[in-house]
Short mmCIF file of C-alpha atoms in Angstrom, two decimals:
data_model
loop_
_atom_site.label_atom_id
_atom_site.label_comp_id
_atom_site.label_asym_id
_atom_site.label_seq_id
_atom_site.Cartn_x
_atom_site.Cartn_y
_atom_site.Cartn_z
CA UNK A 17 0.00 0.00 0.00
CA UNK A 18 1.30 3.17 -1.08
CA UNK A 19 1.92 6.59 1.35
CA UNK A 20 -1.43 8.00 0.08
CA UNK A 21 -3.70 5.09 0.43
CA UNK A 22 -2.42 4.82 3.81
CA UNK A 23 -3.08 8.45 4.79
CA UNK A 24 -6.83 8.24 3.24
CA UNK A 25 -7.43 5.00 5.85
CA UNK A 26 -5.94 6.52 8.31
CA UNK A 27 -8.39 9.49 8.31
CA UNK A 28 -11.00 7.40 7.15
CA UNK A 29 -10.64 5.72 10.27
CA UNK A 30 -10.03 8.56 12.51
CA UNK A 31 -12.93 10.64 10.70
CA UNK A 32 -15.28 8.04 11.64
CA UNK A 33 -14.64 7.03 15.35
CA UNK A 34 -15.31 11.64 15.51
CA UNK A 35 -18.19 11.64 13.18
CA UNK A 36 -19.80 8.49 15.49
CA UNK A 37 -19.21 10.45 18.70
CA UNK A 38 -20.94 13.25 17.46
CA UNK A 39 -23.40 11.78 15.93
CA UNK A 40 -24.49 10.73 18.87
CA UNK A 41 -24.46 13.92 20.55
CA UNK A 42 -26.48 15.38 17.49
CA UNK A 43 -29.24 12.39 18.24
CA UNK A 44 -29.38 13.51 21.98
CA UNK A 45 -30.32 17.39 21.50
CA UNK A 46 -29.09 18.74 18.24
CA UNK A 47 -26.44 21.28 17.20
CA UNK A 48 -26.33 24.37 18.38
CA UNK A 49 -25.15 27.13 18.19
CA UNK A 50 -23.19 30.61 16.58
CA UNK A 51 -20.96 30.30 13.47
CA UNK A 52 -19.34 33.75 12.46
CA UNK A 53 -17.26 34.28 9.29
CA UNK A 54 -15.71 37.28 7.55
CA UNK A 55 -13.45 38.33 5.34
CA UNK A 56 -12.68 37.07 1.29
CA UNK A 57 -14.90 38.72 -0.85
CA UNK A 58 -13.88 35.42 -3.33
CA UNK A 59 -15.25 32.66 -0.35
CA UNK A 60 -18.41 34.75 0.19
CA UNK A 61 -21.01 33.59 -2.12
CA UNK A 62 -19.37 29.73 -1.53
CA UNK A 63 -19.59 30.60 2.55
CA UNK A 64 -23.47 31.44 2.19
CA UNK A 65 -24.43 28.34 0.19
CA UNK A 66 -22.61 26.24 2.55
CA UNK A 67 -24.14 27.81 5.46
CA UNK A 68 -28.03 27.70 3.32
CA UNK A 69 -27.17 24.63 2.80
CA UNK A 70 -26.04 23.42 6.31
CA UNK A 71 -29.21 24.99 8.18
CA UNK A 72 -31.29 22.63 6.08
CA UNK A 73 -29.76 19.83 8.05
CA UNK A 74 -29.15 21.66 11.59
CA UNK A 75 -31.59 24.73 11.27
CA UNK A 76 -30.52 25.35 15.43
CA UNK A 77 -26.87 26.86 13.86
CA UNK A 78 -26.93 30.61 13.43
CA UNK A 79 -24.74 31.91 10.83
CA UNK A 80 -22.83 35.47 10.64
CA UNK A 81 -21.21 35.37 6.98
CA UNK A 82 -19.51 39.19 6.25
CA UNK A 83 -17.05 40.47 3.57
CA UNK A 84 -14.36 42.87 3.79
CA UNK A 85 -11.57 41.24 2.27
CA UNK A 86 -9.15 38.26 3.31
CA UNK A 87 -7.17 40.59 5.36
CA UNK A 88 -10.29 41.54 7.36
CA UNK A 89 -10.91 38.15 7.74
CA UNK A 90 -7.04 37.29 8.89
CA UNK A 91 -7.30 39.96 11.50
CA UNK A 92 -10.50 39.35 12.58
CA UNK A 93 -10.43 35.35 13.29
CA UNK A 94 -6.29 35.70 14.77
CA UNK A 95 -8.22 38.02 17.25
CA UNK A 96 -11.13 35.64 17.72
CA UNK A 97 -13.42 38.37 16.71
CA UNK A 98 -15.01 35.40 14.28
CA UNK A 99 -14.68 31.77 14.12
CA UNK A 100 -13.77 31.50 10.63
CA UNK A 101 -11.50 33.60 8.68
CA UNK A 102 -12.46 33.73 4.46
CA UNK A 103 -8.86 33.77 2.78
CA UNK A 104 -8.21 34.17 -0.96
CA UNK A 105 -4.57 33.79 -0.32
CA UNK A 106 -1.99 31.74 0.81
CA UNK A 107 -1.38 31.65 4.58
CA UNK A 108 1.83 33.62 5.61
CA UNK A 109 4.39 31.82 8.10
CA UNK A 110 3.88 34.83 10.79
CA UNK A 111 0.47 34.13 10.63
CA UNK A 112 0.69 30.48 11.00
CA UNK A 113 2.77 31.53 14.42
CA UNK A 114 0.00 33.17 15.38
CA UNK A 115 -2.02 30.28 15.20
CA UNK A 116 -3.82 30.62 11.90
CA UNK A 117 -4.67 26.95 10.81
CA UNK A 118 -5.56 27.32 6.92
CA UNK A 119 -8.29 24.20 5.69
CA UNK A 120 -7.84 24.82 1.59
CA UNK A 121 -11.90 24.02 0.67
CA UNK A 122 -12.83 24.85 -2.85
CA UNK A 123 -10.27 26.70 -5.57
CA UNK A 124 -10.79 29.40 -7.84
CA UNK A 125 -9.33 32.46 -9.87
CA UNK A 126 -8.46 36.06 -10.73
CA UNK A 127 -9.82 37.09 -14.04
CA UNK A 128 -9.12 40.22 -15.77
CA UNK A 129 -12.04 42.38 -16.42
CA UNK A 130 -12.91 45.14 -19.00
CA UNK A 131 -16.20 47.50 -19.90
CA UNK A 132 -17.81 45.10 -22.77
CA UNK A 133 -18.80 48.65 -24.72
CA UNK A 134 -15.20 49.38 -25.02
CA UNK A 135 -14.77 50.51 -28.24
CA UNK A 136 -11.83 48.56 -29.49
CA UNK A 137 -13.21 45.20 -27.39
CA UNK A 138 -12.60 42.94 -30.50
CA UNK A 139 -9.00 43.25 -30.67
CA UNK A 140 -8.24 43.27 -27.57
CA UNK A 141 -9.72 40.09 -26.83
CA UNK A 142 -7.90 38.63 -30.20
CA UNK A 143 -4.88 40.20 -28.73
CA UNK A 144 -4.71 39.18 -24.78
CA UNK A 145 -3.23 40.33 -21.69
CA UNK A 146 0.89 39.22 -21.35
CA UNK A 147 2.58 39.57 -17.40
CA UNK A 148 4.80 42.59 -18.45
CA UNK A 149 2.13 44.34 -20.24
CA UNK A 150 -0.23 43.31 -16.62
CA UNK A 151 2.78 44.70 -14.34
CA UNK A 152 2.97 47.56 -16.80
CA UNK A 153 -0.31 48.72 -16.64
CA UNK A 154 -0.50 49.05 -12.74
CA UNK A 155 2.95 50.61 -12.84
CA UNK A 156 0.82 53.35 -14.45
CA UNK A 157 3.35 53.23 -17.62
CA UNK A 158 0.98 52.99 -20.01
CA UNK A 159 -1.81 56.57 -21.28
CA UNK A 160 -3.98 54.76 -24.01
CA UNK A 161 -4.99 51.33 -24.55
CA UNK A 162 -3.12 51.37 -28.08
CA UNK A 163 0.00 51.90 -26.16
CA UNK A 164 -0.16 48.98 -23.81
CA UNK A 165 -1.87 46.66 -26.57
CA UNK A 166 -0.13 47.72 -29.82
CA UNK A 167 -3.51 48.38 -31.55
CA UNK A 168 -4.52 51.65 -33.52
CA UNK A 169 -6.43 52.94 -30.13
CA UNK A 170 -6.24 56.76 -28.71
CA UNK A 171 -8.89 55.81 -25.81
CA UNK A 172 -6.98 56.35 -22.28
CA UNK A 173 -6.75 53.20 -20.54
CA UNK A 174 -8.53 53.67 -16.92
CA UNK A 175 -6.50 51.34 -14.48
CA UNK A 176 -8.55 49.86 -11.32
CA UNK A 177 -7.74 48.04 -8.01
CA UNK A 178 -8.59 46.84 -4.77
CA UNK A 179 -7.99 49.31 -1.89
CA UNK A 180 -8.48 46.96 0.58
CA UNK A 181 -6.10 43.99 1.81
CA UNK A 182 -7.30 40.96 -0.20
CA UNK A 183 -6.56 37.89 -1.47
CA UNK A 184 -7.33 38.85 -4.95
CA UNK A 185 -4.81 41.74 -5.42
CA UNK A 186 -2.59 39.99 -3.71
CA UNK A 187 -2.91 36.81 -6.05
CA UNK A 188 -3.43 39.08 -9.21
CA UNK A 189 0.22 40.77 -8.41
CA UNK A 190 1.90 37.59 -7.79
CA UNK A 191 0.86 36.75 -11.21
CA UNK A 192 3.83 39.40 -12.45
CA UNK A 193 5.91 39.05 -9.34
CA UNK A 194 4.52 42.23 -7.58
CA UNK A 195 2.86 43.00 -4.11
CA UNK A 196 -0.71 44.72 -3.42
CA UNK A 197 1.10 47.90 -2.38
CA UNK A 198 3.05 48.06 -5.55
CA UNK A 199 -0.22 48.18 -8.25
CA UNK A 200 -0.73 51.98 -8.95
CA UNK A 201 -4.14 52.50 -10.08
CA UNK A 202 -7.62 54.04 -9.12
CA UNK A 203 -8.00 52.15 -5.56
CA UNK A 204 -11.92 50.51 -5.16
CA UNK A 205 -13.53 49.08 -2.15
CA UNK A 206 -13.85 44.98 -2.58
CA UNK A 207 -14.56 43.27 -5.32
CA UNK A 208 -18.09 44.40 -6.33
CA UNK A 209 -16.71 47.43 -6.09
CA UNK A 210 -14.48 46.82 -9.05
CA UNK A 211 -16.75 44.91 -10.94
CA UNK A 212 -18.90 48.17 -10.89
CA UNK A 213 -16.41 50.69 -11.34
CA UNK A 214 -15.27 48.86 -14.62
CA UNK A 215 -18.70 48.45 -15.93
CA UNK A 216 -19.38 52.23 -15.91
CA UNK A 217 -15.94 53.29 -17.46
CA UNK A 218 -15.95 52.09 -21.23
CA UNK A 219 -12.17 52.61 -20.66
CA UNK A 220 -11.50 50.41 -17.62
CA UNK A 221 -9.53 47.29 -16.92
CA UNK A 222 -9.84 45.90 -13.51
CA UNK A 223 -9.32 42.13 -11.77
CA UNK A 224 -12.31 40.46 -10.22
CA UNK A 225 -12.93 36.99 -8.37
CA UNK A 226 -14.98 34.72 -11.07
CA UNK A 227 -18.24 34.85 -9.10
CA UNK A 228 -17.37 38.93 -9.57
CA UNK A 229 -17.40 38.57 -13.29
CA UNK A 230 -19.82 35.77 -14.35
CA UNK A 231 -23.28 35.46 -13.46
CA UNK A 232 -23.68 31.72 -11.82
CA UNK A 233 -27.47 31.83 -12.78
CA UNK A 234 -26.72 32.19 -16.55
CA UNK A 235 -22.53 31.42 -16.64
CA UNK A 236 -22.11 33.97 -19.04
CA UNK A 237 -20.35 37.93 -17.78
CA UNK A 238 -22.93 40.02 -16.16
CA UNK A 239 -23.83 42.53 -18.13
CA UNK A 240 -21.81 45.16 -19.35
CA UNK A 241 -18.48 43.55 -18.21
CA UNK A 242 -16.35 41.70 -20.08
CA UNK A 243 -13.47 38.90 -19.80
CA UNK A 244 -9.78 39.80 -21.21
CA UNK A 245 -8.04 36.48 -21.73
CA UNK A 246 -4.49 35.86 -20.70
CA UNK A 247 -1.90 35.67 -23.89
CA UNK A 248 -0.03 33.10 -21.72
CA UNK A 249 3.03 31.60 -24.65
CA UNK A 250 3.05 35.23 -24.67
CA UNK A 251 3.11 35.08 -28.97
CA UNK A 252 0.98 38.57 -29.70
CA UNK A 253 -2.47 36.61 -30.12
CA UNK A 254 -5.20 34.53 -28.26
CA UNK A 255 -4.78 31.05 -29.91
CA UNK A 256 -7.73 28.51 -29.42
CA UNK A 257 -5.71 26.62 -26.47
CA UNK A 258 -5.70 29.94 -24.30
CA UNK A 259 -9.36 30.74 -25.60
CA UNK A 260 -12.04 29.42 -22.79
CA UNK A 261 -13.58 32.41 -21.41
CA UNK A 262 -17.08 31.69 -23.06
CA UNK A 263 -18.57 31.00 -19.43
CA UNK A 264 -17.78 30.04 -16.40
CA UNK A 265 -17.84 25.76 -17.51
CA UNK A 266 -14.72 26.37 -20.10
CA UNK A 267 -13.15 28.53 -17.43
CA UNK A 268 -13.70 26.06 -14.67
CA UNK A 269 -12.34 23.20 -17.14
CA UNK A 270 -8.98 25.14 -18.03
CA UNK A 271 -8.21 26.14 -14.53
CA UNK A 272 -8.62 22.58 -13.26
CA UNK A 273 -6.23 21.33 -16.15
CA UNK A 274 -3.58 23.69 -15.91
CA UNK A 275 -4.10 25.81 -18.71
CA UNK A 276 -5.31 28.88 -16.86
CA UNK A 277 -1.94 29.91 -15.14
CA UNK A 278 -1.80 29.64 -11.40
CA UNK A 279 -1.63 32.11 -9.89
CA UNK A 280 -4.02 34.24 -10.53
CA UNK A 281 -6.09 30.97 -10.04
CA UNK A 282 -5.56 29.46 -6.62
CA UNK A 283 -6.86 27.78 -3.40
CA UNK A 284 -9.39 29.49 -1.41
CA UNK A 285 -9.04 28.96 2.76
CA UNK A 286 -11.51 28.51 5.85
CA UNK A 287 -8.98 29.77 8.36
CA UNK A 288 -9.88 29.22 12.14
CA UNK A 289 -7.36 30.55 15.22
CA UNK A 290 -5.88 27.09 16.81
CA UNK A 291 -7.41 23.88 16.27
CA UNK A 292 -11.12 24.67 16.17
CA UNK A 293 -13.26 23.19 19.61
CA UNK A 294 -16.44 24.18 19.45
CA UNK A 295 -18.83 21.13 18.11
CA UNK A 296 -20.69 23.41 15.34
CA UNK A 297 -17.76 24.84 13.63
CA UNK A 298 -15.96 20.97 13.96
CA UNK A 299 -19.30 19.84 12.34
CA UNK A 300 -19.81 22.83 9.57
CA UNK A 301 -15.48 22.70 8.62
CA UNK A 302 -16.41 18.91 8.22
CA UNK A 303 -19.58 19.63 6.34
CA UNK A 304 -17.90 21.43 3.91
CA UNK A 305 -14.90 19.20 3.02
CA UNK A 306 -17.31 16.57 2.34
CA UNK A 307 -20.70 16.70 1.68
CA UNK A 308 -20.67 20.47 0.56
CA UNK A 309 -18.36 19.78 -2.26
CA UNK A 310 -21.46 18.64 -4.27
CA UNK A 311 -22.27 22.89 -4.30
CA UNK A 312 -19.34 23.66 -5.99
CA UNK A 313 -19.38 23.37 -9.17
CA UNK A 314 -23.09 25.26 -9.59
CA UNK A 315 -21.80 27.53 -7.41
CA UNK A 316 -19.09 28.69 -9.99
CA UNK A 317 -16.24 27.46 -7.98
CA UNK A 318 -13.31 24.58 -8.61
CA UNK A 319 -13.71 21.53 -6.34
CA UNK A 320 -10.22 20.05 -4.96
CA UNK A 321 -9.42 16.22 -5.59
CA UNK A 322 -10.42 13.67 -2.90
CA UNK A 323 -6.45 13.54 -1.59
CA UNK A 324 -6.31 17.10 -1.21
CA UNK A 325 -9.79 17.00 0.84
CA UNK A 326 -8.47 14.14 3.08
CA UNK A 327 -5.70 16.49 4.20
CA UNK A 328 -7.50 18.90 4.80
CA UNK A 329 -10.32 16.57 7.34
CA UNK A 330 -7.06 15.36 8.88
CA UNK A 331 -6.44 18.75 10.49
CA UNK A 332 -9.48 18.49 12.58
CA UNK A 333 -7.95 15.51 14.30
#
C-alpha cells in the first residue's frame, strides 16, 4: 500500500470514530449554536451556500457570513473576533505563528475584467493580456490602450484596483511578481466594487474573483463587463488553447487542467485561530470538506481532488 492510500485509511478511520461520537451527541439534543465568518470577498457567495445549505440539516446553527476582504478576515479570526476567517490567499508563516490553521476548501481564480462597450473590445480580446504588459499597466506606464496593446487605439486606458487587503490583489500581483502595495491604479472598495467601477468606465480594466465577473445563474459575464483572456506563450495573439472564457464551464475546465496559469487561479481557505473546539464549527469545517463539495461546481467554484480534501479533514484531528 502506497503513502497516500495509507493516509486516506488513516483518516478514514479517525474521521469516523469523531463523526460516530458526534453523531451521537447530534441524536441527543441537536447542534447548536453561533458560526461567524468574515473576510474574502472570493469565499463569500461559496460561505453562504454552505451555510443555506447546512441549516437545512441543523436549522438550530446561526450563521454570521460578512465580507471585507481576506485581510479583514485574517485579523478578525487571529483576534477571535469570528470563528472563521475567508482567505483568498496563501497563509503567511507569521500568521501560522500566530495560530492561523488554513483548511484549503474549494479553488478558484483572478480574471481580468474590461467595460464590454469598449470601443476597441474585438481586438483586444484577439490580442490578450501578457505579465509585463499586466505589471505595466498598474505601474501606471501605459496613457492609451493602443499603447499597452499595440492596436490603432487613442482611448486612455482607466487602471482599477482593490484598496483593501485581499486575497485577490494579492494573487493578481503575484501573477507578475509584484505585491498589493506596488499596483498603482484608481484604488476601489472589494470586489463588487471593481466589478462596478469597470462596468461604468468604457475605458477600464480591472481584476475580479470569477463569481465577480460571471453570473452563476446564466454562466455567461454580467452585463456590461467583459473577460480579457491571458496571452499566456506570450506570442501577440489569443490562440484557441488559451481561448475558454465563453462562461464560467470552459473557465472552470482550463483552470482545473492547468491551462489557466496559477496564480491568478488558486486555493481558497476557511482559516480558524488554533485547532477549532467548538462542536458546530468541527461539524460545519467537516460539512464542507465533504458533503458540501457537491455545491461547488453550480456555485461557480473549482472543487479540490479527494487527496487534497483528506488532508484537509485530517487537520481536525
Amino acid at each position: 500500500m502506497g503513502k497516500t492510500s495509507v493516509v486516506v485509511w488513516v483518516a478514514i478511520l479517525l474521521l469516523s470514530a469523531c463523526s460516530g461520537s458526534r453523531k451521537q451527541e447530534l441524536q441527543a439534543g441537536g447542534l447548536t449554536g453561533d458560526i461567524q465568518l468574515s473576510g474574502a470577498f472570493a469565499l463569500y457567495p461559496m460561505a453562504v451556500k454552505w451555510a443555506e445549505e447546512f441549516k437545512k440539516i441543523h436549522p438550530n446553527v446561526r450563521f454570521d457570513v460578512s465580507g471585507g476582504g481576506a485581510g479583514k478576515g485574517m485579523t478578525d479570526v487571529l483576534a477571535r473576533v469570528v470563528d472563521i476567517g475567508m482567505v483568498s490567499r496563501e497563509i503567511y508563516s507569521e500568521e501560522t505563528e500566530k495560530g492561523a490553521l488554513g483548511f484549503a476548501t474549494v479553488k478558484d481564480a483572478v480574471v481580468l475584467t474590461i467595460n464590454a462597450g469598449h470601443p476597441d473590445v474585438a481586438a483586444l480580446k484577439r490580442t490578450g493580456l501578457t505579465k509585463n504588459v499586466a505589471k505595466r499597466l498598474w505601474n501606471g506606464e501605459f496613457k492609451t490602450w493602443g499603447q499597452a496593446f499595440g492596436i490603432d487605439s487613442n482611448v486612455p486606458v482607466h487602471v482599477f484596483t482593490r484598496s483593501d487587503a485581499c486575497g485577490a490583489a494579492s494573487t493578481f500581483a503575484a501573477w507578475f511578481d509584484a505585491r498589493q502595495e506596488q499596483l498603482k491604479a484608481t484604488a476601489v472598495f472589494g470586489d463588487p466594487g471593481v466589478a462596478d467601477a469597470v462596468r461604468k468606465d468604457k475605458a477600464g480594466i480591472g481584476y475580479n474573483n470569477i463569481a465577480y465577473a460571471y453570473d452563476q445563474k446564466t454562466k455567461k459575464t454580467f452585463a456590461g463587463l467583459d473577460v480579457l483572456p491571458i496571452d499566456v506563450n506570450e506570442n501577440g495573439v489569443v490562440d484557441p488553447e488559451e481561448d475558454f472564457y465563453q462562461s464560467t464551464g470552459s473557465l472552470v475546465d482550463a483552470i482545473r487542467d492547468g491551462r489557466y496559469p496559477s496564480p491568478p487561479a488558486r486555493d481558497l481557505y476557511f482559516v480558524t485561530c488554533g485547532k477549532p473546539v467548538k462542536p458546530a464549527v468541527i461539524a460545519f469545517l467537516e460539512y464542507v470538506l465533504t458533503e458540501g463539495q457537491q455545491f461547488v461546481g453550480e456555485t461557480g467554484y473549482i472543487g479540490l481532488n479527494e487527496e487534497k480534501l483528506t488532508e484537509e479533514l485530517l487537520k481536525l484531528n
